[in-house]
Short mmCIF file of C-alpha atoms in Angstrom, two decimals:
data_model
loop_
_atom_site.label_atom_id
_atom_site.label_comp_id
_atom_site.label_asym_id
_atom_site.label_seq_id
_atom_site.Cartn_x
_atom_site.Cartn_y
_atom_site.Cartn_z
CA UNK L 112 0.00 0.00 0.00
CA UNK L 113 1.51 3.23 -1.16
CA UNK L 114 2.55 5.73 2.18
CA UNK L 115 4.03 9.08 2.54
CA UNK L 116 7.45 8.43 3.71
CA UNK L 117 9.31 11.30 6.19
CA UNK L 118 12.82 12.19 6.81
CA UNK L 119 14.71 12.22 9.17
CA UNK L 120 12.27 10.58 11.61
CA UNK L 121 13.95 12.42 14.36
CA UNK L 122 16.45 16.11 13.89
CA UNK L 123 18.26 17.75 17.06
CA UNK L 124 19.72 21.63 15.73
CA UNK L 125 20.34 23.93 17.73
CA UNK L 126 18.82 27.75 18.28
CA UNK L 127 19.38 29.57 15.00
CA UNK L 128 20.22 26.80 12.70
CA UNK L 129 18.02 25.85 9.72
CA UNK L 130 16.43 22.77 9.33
CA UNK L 131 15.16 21.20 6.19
CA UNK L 132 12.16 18.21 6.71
CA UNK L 133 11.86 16.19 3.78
CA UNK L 134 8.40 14.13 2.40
CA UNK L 135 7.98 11.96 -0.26
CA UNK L 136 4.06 12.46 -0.90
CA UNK L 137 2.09 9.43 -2.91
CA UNK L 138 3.07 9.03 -5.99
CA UNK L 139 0.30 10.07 -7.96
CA UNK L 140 -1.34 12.59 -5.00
CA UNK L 141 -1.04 16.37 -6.47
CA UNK L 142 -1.89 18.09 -3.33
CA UNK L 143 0.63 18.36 -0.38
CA UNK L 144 0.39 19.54 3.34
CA UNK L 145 2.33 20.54 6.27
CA UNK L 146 1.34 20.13 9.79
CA UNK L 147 2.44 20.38 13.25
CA UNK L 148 2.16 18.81 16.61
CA UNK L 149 3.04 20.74 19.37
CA UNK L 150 3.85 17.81 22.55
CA UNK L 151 0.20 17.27 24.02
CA UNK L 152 -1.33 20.00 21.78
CA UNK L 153 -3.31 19.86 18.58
CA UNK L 154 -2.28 19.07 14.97
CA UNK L 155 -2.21 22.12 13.33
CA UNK L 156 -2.28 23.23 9.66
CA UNK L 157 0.94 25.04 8.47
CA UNK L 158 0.46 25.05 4.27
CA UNK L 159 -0.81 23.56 1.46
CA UNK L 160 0.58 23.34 -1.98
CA UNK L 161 -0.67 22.18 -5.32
CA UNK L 162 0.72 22.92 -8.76
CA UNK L 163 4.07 24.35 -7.21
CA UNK L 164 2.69 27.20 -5.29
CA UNK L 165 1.13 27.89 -2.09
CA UNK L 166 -2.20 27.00 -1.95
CA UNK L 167 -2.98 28.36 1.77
CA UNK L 168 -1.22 28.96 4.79
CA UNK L 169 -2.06 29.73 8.36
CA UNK L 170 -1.12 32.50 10.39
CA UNK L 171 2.04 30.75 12.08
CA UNK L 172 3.49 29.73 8.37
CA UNK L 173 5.43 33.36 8.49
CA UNK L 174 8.96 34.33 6.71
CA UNK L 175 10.70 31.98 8.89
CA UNK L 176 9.10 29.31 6.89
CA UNK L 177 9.07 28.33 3.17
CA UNK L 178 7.86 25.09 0.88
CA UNK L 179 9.55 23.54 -2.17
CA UNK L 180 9.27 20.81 -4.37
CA UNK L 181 12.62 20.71 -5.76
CA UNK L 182 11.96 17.22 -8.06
CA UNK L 183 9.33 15.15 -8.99
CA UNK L 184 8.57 12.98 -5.74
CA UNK L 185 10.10 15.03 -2.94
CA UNK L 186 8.33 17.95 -0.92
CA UNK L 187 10.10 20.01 1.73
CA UNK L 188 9.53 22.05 4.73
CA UNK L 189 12.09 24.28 5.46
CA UNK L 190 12.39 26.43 8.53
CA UNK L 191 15.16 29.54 9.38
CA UNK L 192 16.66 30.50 12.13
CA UNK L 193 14.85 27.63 14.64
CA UNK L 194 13.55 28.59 17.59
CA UNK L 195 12.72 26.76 20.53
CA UNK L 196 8.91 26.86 20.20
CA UNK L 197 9.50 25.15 16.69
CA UNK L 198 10.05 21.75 18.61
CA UNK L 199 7.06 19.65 17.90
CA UNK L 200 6.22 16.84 15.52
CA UNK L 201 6.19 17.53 11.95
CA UNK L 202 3.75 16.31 9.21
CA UNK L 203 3.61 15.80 6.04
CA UNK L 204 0.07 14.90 3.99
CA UNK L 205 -1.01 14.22 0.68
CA UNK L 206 -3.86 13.87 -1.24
CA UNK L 207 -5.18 12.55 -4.93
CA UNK L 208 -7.46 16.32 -5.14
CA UNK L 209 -8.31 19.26 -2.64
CA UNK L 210 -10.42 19.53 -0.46
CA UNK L 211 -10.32 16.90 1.73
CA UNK L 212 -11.39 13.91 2.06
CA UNK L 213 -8.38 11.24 2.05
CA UNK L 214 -5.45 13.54 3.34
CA UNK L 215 -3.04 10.93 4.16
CA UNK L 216 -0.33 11.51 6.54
CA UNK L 217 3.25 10.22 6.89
CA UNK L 218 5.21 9.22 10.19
CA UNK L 219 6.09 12.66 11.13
CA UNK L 220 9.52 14.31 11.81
CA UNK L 221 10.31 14.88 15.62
CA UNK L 222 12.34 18.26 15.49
CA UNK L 223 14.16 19.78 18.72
CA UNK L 224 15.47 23.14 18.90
CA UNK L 225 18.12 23.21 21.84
CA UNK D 94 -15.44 29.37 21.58
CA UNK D 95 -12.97 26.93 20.38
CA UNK D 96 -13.85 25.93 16.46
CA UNK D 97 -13.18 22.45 17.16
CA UNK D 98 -13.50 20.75 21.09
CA UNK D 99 -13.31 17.37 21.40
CA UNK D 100 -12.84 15.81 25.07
CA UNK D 101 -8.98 14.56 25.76
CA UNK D 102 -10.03 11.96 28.04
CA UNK D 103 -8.71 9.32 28.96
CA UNK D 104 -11.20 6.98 28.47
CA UNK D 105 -10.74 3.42 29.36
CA UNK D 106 -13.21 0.84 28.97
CA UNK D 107 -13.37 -3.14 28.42
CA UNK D 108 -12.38 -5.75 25.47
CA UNK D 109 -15.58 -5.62 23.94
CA UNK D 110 -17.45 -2.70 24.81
CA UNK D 111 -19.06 0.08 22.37
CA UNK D 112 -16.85 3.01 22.63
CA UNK D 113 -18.65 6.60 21.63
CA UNK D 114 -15.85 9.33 20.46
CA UNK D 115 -17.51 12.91 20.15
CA UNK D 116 -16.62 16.64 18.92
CA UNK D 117 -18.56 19.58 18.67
CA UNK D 118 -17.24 22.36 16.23
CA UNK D 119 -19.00 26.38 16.17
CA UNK D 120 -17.70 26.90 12.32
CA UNK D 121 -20.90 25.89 10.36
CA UNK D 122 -19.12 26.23 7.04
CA UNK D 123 -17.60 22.89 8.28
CA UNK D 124 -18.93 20.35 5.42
CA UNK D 125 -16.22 17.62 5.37
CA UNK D 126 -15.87 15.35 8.92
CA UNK D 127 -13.18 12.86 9.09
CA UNK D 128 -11.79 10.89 12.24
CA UNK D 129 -8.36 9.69 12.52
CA UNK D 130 -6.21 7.67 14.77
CA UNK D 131 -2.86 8.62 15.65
CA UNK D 132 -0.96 6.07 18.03
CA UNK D 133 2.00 6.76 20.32
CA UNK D 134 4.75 8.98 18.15
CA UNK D 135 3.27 8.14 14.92
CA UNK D 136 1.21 9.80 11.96
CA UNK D 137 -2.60 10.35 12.45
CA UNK D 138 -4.17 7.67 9.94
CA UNK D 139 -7.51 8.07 8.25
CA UNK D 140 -10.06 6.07 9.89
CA UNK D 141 -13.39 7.38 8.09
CA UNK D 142 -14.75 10.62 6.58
CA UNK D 143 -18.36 11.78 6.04
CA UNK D 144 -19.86 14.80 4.42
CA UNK D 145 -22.62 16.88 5.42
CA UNK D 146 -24.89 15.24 7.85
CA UNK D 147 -25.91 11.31 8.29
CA UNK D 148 -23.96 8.23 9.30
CA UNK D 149 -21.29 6.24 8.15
CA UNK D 150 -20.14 2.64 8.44
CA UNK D 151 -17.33 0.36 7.87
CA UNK D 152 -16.83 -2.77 10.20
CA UNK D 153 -16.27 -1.68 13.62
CA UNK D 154 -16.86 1.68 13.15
CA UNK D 155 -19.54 4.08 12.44
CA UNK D 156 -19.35 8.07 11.83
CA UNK D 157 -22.61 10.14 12.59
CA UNK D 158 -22.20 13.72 11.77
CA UNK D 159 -25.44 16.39 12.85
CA UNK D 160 -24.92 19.83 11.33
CA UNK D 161 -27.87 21.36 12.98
CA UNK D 162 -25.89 20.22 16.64
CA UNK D 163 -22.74 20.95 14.92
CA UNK D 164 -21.80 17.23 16.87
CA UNK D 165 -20.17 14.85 15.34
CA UNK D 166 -19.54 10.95 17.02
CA UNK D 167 -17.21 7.75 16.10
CA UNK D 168 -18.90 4.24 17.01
CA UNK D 169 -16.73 1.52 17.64
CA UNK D 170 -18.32 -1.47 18.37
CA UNK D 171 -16.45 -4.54 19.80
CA UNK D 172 -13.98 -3.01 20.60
CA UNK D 173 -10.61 -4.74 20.78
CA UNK D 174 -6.97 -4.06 22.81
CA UNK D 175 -5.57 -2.57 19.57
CA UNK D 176 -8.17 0.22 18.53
CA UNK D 177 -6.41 1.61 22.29
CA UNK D 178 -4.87 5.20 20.59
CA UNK D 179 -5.77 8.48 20.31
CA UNK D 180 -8.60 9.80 17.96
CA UNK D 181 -8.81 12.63 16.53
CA UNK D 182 -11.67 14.67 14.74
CA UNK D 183 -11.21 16.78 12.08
CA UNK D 184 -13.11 18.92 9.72
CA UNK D 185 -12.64 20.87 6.21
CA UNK D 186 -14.69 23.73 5.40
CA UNK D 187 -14.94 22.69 1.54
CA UNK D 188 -13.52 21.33 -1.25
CA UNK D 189 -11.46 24.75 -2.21
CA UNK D 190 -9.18 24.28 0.65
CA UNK D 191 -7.31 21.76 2.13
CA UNK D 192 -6.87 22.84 5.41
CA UNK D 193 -7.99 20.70 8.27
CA UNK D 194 -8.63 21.66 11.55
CA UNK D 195 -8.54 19.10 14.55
CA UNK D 196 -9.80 18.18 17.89
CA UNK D 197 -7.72 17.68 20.51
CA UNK D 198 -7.83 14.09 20.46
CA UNK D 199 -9.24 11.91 22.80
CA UNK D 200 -7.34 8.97 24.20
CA UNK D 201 -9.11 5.69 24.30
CA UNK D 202 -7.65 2.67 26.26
CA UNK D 203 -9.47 -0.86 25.48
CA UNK D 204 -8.34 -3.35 28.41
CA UNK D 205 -7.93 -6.78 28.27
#
């Protein structure tokens, strides 16, 4: 059964660094999502992307953050100058159209900030 | 008001029992209702989604969504040591967006 794969499953940087979290989405899923997991909060939306552009972001996807999908299969999350709020779980979803229905999420990235 | 509340729990109950998951929401420009279940340090994985109002089934489990509550539930019946994880509700305002917004999650423990 296809998945959406994540990497690395776990990154450590410190205060300042950047940090680049890599998905592989389904193969033939168009749409692509970022989301977060604070420790013991909600999932939240960060971004969603379709046709190489932003589709929609929410109100904590600011300057420090940015999207790219520099080939054909992989989708990144990249975030500047971490901060120690940043640590949470990372995720990254896919699915075959907008809108819903079927988002399908991979393992997550755990990132800490130090 | 939060837009989506959903109780954390925990709730623990027995091999076998029916298990009733709930969230309310205030946004009623929510038309897409999915449930997920996320287990320890791993991905949220889609259990079942419903649109507008009515109910839902597959095996175990059975989605019932009321707009004019703005309540949603997740049935499982039989339930077995493994379903034990945390569900979470989520909900999509249409088909022009993407963006989901969850519950909190509640955490469901099925004993033995």
């Amino acid at each position: 059964e296809p998945e959406v794969t994540q990497t690395p499953s776990h990154q450590v940087t410190q205060m300042g660094q950047e940090v680049i979290l890599r998905c592989v989405p389904i193969s033939n899923h168009l749409y692509f999502y970022w989301y977060r997991q604070i420790l013991g909060q909600k999932v939240e939306f960060l971004v969603s992307f379709y046709n190489n552009e932003i589709s929609e972001k929410s109100e904590i996807f600011d300057d420090q953050f940015s999207v790219e999908r520099p080939d054909g299969s992989n989708f990144t999350l990249k975030i500047r100058s971490t901060k120690l709020e940043d640590s949470a779980m990372y995720f990254c979803a896919s699915s075959e159209r907008q809108g819903l229905l079927e988002q399908y999420f991979g393992p997550g990235t755990r990132l800490t900030v130090t | 008001q939060k837009e989506v509340e959903q109780d954390p729990g925990p709730l623990s109950v027995p091999e076998g029992a029916i298990v009733s998951l709930n969230c309310t929401y205030s946004n009623s420009a929510f038309q897409y209702f999915m449930w997920y279940r996320q287990y320890s340090r791993k991905g949220p994985e889609l259990l079942m989604y419903t649109y507008s109002s009515g109910n839902k089934e597959d095996g175990r489990f059975t989605a019932q969504v009321d707009k004019s509550s703005k309540y949603i539930s997740l049935f499982i019946r039989d339930s077995q040591p493994s379903d034990s994880a945390t569900y979470l509700c989520a909900m999509s305002a249409g088909s022009n967006t993407g963006k989901l917004i969850f519950g909190q999650g509640t955490t469901l423990q099925v004993k033995p």
